[in-house]
CSV table of C-alpha atoms in Angstrom, one decimal:
chain,number,residue,atom,x,y,z
A,101,MET,CA,12.8,-35.6,6.5
A,102,THR,CA,15.4,-38.1,5.3
A,103,GLU,CA,15.9,-39.1,1.7
A,104,LEU,CA,14.3,-42.5,2.4
A,105,GLN,CA,11.2,-41.0,4.0
A,106,PHE,CA,10.8,-38.6,1.1
A,107,ALA,CA,11.2,-41.4,-1.4
A,108,SER,CA,8.5,-43.5,0.4
A,109,ALA,CA,6.2,-40.5,0.5
A,110,ILE,CA,6.4,-40.0,-3.3
A,111,GLY,CA,6.2,-43.8,-3.9
A,112,ILE,CA,9.7,-44.5,-5.1
A,113,PRO,CA,11.0,-47.8,-3.6
A,114,ALA,CA,13.4,-47.1,-0.8
A,115,ILE,CA,15.6,-50.1,-2.1
A,116,PHE,CA,16.3,-48.2,-5.3
A,117,ILE,CA,17.5,-45.1,-3.4
A,118,SER,CA,19.7,-47.2,-1.1
A,119,GLN,CA,21.3,-49.0,-4.0
A,120,LYS,CA,22.1,-45.6,-5.6
A,121,PHE,CA,23.4,-44.5,-2.3
A,122,LYS,CA,25.6,-47.6,-1.9
A,123,ARG,CA,27.1,-47.0,-5.4
A,124,TYR,CA,27.7,-43.4,-4.4
A,125,LEU,CA,29.5,-44.5,-1.3
A,126,LEU,CA,31.6,-47.0,-3.2
A,127,GLY,CA,32.6,-44.2,-5.6
A,128,VAL,CA,33.5,-41.9,-2.7
A,129,LYS,CA,35.6,-44.7,-1.2
A,130,GLU,CA,37.5,-45.2,-4.5
A,131,VAL,CA,38.2,-41.5,-4.8
A,132,LEU,CA,39.4,-41.4,-1.2
A,133,GLY,CA,41.6,-44.4,-1.8
A,134,GLU,CA,43.2,-42.7,-4.8
A,135,ILE,CA,43.7,-39.5,-2.9
A,136,ARG,CA,45.5,-41.5,-0.1
A,137,GLU,CA,47.7,-43.3,-2.7
A,138,VAL,CA,48.7,-40.0,-4.3
A,139,SER,CA,49.4,-38.3,-0.9
A,140,GLU,CA,51.6,-41.3,0.1
A,141,GLU,CA,53.5,-41.0,-3.2
A,142,LEU,CA,53.9,-37.2,-2.5
A,143,ASN,CA,55.2,-38.0,1.0
A,144,LYS,CA,57.7,-40.4,-0.4
A,145,LEU,CA,58.9,-37.9,-2.9
A,146,SER,CA,59.2,-35.2,-0.3
A,147,GLN,CA,61.2,-37.5,2.0
A,148,LEU,CA,63.6,-38.3,-0.9
A,149,SER,CA,64.0,-34.6,-1.7
A,150,LYS,CA,64.8,-33.8,1.9
A,151,ASN,CA,67.7,-36.3,2.0
């Protein structure tokens, strides 16, 4: 049973759940973006230290 099916079964509007899920996904994307930026900085630093 998916989260939406469960929500429908207990009467919570599915829209509410999907909005929460969208916010969660946006948060995950932000965190991944920050991790990518940090790893790029670390790569630059390691390139500089090798030279």
